[in-house]
CSV table of C-alpha atoms in Angstrom, one decimal:
chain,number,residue,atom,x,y,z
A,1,UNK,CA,30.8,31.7,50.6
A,2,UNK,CA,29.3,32.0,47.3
A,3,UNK,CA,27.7,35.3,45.5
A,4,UNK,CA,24.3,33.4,45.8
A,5,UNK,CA,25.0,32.4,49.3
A,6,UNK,CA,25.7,35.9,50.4
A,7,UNK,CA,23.0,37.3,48.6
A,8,UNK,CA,20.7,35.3,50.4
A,9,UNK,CA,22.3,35.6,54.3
A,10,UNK,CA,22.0,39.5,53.1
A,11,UNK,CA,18.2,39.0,52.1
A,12,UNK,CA,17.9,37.1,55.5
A,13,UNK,CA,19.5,40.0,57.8
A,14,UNK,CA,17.1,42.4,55.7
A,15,UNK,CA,14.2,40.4,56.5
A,16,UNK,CA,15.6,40.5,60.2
A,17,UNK,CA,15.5,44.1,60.1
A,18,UNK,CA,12.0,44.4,58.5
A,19,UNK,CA,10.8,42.0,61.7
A,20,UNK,CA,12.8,44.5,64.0
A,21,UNK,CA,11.4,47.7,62.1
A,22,UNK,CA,7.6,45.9,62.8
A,23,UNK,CA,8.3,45.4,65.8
A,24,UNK,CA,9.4,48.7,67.0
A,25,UNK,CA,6.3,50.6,65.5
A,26,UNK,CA,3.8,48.4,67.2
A,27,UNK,CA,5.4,49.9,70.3
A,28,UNK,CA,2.9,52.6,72.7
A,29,UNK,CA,6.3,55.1,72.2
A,30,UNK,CA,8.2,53.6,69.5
A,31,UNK,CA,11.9,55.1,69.9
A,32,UNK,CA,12.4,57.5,66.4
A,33,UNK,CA,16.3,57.3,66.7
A,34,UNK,CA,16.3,53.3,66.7
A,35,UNK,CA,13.3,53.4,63.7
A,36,UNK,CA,16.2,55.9,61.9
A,37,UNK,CA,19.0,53.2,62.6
A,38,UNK,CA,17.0,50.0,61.5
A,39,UNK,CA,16.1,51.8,58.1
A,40,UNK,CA,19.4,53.3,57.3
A,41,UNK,CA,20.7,49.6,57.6
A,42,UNK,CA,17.8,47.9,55.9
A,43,UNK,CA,18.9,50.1,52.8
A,44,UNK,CA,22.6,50.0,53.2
A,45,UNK,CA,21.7,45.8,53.2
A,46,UNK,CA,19.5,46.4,49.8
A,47,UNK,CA,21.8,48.3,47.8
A,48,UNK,CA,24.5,45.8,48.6
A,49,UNK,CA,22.0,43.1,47.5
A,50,UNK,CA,21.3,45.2,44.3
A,51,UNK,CA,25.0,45.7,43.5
A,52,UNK,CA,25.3,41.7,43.8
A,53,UNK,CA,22.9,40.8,41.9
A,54,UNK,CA,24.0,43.3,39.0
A,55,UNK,CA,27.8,41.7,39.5
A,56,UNK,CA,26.7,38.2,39.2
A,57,UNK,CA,24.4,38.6,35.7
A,58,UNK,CA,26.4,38.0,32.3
A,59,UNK,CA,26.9,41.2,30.7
């Protein structure tokens, strides 16, 4: 897989987590702890997309 391609599966699985995020807070009694999870690994995703895209542009 390339840089670009795994860039993009990464901005998918963010996008996933943004739906998942959504879909939690519309919720009567949305559950904190999973909101806490689904964040933590929305950012963990960006950074890792931010580092990528800072490797793959000519210095």
């Amino acid at each position: 897989m390339s840089t670009v391609d795994h860039i993009e599966a990464l901005k998918a699985k963010h996008a996933s987590l943004e739906h998942a995020l959504d879909e939690e807070n519309s919720r009567p009694y949305p559950d904190d702890d999973t909101i806490c999870s689904l964040k933590k690994r929305k950012l963990r995703i960006k950074d890792e997309i931010s580092r990528l895209v800072v490797q793959t542009k000519p210095h």
